[in-house]
Short mmCIF file of the C-alpha atoms (twelve columns), coordinates in Angstrom:
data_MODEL
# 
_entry.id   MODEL 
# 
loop_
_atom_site.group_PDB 
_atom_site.id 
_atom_site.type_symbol 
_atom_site.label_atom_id 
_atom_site.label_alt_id 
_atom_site.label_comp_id 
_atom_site.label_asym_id 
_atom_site.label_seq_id 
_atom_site.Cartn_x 
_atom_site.Cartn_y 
_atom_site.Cartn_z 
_atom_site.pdbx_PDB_model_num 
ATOM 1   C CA . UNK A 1   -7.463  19.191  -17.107 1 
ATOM 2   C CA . UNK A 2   -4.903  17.817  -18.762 1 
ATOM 3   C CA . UNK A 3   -2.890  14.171  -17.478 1 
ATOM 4   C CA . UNK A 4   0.107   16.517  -16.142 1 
ATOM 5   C CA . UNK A 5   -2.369  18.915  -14.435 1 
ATOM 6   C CA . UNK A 6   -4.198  15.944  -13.187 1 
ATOM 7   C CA . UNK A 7   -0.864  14.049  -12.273 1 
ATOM 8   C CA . UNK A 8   0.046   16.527  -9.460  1 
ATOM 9   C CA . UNK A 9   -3.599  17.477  -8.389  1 
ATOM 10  C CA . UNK A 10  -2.963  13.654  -7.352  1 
ATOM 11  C CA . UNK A 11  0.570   14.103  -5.687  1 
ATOM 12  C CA . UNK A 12  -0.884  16.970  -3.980  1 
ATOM 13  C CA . UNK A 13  -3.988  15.205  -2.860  1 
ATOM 14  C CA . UNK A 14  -2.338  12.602  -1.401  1 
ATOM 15  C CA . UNK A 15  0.014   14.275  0.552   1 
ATOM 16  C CA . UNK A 16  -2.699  16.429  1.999   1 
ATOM 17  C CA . UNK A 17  -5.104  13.308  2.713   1 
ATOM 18  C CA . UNK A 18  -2.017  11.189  4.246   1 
ATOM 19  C CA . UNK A 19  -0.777  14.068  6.482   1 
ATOM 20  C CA . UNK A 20  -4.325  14.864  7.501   1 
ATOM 21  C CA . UNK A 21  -4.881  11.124  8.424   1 
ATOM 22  C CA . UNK A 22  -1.264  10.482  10.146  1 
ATOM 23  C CA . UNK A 23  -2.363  13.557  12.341  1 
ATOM 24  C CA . UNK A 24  -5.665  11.978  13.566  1 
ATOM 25  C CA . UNK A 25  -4.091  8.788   14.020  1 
ATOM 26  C CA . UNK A 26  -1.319  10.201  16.197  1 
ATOM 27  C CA . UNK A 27  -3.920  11.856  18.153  1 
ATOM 28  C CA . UNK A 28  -5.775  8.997   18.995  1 
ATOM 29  C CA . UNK A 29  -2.502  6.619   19.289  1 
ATOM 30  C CA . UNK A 30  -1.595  8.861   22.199  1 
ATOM 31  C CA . UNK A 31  -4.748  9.040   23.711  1 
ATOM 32  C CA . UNK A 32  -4.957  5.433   23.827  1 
ATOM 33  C CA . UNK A 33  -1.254  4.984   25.035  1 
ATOM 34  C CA . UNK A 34  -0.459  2.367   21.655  1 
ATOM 35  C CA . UNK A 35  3.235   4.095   21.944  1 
ATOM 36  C CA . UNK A 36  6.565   2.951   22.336  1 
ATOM 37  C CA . UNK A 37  8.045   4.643   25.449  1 
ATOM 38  C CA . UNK A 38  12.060  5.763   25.660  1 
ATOM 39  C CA . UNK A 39  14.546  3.185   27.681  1 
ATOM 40  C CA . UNK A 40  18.198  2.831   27.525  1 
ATOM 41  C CA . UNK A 41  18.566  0.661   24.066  1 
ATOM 42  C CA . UNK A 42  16.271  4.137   22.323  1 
ATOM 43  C CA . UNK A 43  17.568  7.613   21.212  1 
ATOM 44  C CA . UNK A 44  13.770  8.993   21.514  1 
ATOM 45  C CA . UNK A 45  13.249  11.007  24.208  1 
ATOM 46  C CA . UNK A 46  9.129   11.371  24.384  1 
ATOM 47  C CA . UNK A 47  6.783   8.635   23.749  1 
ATOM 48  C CA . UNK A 48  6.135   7.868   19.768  1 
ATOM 49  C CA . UNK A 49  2.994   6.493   18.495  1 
ATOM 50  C CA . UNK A 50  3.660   2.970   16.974  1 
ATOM 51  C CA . UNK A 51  0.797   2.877   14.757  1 
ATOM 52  C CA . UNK A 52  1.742   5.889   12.251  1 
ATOM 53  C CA . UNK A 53  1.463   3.573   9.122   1 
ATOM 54  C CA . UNK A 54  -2.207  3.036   9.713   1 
ATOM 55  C CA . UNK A 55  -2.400  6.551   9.089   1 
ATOM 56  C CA . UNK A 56  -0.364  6.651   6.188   1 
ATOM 57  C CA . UNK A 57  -2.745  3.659   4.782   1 
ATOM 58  C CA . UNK A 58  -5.536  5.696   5.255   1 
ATOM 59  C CA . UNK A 59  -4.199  8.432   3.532   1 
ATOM 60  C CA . UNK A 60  -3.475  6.547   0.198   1 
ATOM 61  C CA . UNK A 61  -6.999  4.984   0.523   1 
ATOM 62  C CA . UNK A 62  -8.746  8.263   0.656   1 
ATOM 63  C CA . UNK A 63  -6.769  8.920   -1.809  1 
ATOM 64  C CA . UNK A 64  -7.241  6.628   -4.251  1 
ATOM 65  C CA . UNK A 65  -10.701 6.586   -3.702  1 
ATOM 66  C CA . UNK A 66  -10.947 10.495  -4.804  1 
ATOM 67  C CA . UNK A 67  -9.276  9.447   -7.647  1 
ATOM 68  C CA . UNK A 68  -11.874 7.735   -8.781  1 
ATOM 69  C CA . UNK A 69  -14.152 10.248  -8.149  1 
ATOM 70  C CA . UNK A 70  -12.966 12.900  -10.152 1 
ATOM 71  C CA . UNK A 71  -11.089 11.170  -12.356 1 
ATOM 72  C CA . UNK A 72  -14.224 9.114   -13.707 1 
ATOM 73  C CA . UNK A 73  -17.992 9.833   -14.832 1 
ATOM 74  C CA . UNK A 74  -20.215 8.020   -12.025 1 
ATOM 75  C CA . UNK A 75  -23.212 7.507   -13.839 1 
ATOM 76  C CA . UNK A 76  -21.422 6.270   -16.900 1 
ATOM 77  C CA . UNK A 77  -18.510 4.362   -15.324 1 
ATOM 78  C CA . UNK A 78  -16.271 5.878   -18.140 1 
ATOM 79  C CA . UNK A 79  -13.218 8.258   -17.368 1 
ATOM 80  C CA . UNK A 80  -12.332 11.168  -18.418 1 
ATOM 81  C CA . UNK A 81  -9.510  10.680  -20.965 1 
ATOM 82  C CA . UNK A 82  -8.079  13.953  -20.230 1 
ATOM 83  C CA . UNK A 83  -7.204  13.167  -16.905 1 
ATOM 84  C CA . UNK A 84  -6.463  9.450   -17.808 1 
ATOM 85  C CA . UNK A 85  -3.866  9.068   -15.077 1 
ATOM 86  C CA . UNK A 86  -4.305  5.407   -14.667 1 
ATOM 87  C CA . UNK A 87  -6.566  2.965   -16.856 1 
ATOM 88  C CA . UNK A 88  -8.457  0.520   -16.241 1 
ATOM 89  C CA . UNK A 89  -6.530  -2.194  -15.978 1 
ATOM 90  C CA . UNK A 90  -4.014  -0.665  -13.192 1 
ATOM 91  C CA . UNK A 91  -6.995  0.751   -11.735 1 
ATOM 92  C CA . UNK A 92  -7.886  -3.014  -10.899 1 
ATOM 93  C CA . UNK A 93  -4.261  -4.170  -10.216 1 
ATOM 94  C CA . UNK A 94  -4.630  -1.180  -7.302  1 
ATOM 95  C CA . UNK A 95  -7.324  -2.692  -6.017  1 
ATOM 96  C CA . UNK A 96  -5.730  -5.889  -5.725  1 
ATOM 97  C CA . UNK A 97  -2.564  -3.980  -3.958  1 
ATOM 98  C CA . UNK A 98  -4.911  -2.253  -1.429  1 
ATOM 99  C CA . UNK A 99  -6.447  -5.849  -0.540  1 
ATOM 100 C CA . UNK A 100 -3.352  -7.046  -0.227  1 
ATOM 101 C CA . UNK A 101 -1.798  -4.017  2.052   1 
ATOM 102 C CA . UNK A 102 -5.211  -4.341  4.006   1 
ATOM 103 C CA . UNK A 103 -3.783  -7.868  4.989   1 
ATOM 104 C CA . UNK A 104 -0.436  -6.445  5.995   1 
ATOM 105 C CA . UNK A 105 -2.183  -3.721  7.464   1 
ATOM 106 C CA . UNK A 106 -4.546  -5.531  9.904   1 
ATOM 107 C CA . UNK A 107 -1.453  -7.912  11.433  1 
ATOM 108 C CA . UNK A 108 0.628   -4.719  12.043  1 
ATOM 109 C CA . UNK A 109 -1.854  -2.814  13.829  1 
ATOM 110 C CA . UNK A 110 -2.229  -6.453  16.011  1 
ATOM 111 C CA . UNK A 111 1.059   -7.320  16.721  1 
ATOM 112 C CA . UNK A 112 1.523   -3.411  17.091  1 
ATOM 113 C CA . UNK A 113 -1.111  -3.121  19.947  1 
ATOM 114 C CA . UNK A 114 -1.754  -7.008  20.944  1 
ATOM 115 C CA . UNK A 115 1.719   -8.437  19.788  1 
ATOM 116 C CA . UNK A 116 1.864   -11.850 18.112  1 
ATOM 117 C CA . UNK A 117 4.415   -14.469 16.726  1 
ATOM 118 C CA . UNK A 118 6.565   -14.583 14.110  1 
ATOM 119 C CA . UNK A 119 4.859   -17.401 12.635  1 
ATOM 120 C CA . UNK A 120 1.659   -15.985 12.161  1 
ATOM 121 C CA . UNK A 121 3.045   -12.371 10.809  1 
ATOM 122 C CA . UNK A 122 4.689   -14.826 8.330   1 
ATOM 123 C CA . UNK A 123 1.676   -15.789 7.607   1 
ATOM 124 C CA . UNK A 124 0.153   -13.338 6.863   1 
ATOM 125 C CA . UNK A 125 2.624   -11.984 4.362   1 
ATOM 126 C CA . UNK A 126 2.099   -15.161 2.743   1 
ATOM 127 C CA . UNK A 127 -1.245  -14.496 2.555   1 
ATOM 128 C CA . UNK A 128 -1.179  -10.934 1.323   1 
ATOM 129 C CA . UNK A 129 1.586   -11.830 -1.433  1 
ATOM 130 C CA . UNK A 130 -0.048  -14.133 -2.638  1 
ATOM 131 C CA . UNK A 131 -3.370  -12.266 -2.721  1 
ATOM 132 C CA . UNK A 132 -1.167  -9.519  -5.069  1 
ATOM 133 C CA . UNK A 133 0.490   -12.414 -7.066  1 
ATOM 134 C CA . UNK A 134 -2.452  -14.736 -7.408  1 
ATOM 135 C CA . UNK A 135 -5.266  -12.659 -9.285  1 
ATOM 136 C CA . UNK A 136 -4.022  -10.910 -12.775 1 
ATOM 137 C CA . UNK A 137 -6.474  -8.549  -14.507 1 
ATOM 138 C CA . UNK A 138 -6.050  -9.243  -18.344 1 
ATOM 139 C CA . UNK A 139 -9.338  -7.590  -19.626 1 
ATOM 140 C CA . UNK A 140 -12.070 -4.907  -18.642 1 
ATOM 141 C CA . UNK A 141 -15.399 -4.868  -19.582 1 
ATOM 142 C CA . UNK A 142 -16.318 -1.385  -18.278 1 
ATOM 143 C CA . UNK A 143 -18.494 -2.757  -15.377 1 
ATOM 144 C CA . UNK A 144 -16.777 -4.590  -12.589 1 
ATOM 145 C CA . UNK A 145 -15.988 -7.968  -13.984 1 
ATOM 146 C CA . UNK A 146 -12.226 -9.511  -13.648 1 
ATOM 147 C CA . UNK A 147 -10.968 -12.303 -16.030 1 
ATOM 148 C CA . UNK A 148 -8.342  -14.568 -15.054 1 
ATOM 149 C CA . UNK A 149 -5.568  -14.706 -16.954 1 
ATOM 150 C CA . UNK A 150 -5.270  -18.303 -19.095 1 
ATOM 151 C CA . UNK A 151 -1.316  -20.032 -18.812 1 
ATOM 152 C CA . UNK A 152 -0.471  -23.543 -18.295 1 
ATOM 153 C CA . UNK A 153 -1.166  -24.480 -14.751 1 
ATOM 154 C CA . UNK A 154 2.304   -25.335 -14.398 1 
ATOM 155 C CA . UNK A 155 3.501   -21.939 -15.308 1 
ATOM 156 C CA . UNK A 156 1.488   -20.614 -13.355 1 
ATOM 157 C CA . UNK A 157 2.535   -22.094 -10.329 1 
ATOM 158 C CA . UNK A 158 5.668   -21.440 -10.690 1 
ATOM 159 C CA . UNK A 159 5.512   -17.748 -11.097 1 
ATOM 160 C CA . UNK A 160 3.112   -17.877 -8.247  1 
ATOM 161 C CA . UNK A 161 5.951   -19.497 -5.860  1 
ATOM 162 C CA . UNK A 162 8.679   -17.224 -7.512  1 
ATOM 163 C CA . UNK A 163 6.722   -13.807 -7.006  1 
ATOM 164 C CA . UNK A 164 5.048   -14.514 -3.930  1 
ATOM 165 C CA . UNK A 165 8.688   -15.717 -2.185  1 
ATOM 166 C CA . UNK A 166 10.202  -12.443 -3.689  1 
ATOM 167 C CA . UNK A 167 7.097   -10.020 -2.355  1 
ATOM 168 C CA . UNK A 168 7.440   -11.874 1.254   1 
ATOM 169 C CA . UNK A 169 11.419  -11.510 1.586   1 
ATOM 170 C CA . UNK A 170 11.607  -7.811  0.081   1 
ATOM 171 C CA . UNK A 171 9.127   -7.075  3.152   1 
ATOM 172 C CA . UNK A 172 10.884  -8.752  6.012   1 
ATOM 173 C CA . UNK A 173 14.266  -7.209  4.460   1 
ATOM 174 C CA . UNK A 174 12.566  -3.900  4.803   1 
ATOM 175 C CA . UNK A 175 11.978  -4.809  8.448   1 
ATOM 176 C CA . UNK A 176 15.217  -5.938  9.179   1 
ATOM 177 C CA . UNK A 177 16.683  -2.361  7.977   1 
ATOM 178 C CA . UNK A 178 14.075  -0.622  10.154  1 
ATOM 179 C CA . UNK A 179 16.522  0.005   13.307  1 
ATOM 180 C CA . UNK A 180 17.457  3.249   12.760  1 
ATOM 181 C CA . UNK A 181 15.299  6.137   12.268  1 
ATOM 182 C CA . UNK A 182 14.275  7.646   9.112   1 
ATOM 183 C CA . UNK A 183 16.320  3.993   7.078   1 
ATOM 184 C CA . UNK A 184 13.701  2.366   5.886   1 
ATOM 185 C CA . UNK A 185 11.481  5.068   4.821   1 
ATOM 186 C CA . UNK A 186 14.516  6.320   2.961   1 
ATOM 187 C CA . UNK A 187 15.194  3.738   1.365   1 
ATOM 188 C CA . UNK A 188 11.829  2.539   0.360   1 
ATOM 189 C CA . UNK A 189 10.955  7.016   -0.799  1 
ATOM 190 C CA . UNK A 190 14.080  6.498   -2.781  1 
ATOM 191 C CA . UNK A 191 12.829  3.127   -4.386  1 
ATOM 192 C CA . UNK A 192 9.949   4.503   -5.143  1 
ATOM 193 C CA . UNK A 193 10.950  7.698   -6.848  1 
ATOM 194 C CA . UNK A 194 12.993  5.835   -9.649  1 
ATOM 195 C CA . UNK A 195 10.133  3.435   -9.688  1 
ATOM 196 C CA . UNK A 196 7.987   6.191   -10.720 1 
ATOM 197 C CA . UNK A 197 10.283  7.665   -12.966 1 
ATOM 198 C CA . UNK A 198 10.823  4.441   -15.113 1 
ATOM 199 C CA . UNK A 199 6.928   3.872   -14.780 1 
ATOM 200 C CA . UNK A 200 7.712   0.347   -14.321 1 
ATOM 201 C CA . UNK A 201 6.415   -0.293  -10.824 1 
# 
């Protein structure tokens, strides 16, 4: 298979997995009633399940995790360079973004079902930015083993301030556009595209 062939068995994938999942999840929002219900200040006129990006999650976990599957030899931990989509390294630095959209994740589906403060949402970006922003993969050995990366402590900290402040107000500015159906997934699938045409994400 070769890295194009392989490049939109992986588009593919994922848009099965993630409508598959979104599906389920809808299902089970509804049966559980986790759904915001039509008044005068919405334009919906049936209930809609509030916790459709759980499913969405789920779908880019299953399908990252398939990635790895057939994208890699298990018993020898080496990949296929044919279908070298990724390597190593952003292999890892996916990892790290899943961990940190776990975070983000987890205090949506709370404040989406239990509500909760501002403050503590804030939080929690904090905490998931900085999870991103904090760890740095710089080498692989072919097992499992990270290696910080080495920079004066001040430089590091001040990247670390920089990057994490930037992560945390690119997602509340995404919330703030997300009053009017279909904006902020616009925006953000129109981000992304270019994103993934430069291959500079």
């Amino acid at each position: 298979m070769t890295i194009a062939t392989a490049s939109w068995v992986l588009v593919l994938q994922t848009f099965l997995t993630t409508l598959g999942s979104v599906f389920v999840v809808k299902q089970v929002g509804l049966r559980l009633g986790w759904v915001d219900r039509p008044d005068d200040r919405k334009i919906h006129q049936a209930p809609i399940v509030t916790i459709g990006g759980l499913g969405i999650f789920a779908g880019l976990l299953i399908s990252f995790l398939l990635l790895f599957v057939w994208s890699g030899d298990a018993q020898t931990r080496r990949w296929d360079t044919t279908t070298f989509v990724i390597t190593y390294r952003e292999y890892a630095h996916l990892c790290l973004l899943f961990v940190s959209s776990l975070i983000l994740v987890a205090i949506g589906f709370w404040d989406d079902t239990r509500g909760t403060s501002p403050w503590i949402k804030l939080l929690f970006q904090v905490a998931a930015a900085a999870t991103f922003v904090g760890l740095r993969v710089t080498s692989w050995s072919g097992e499992f083993q990270l290696y910080f990366e080495t920079v004066p402590l001040h430089e590091y900290l001040i990247r670390f301030v920089i990057l994490t402040g930037w992560i945390v107000l690119l997602l509340n500015a995404i919330n703030l556009i997300d009053g009017l159906d279909g904006l902020a997934a616009g925006v953000i699938g129109i981000a992304s595209f270019w994103l993934m045409m430069a291959n500079r994400p």
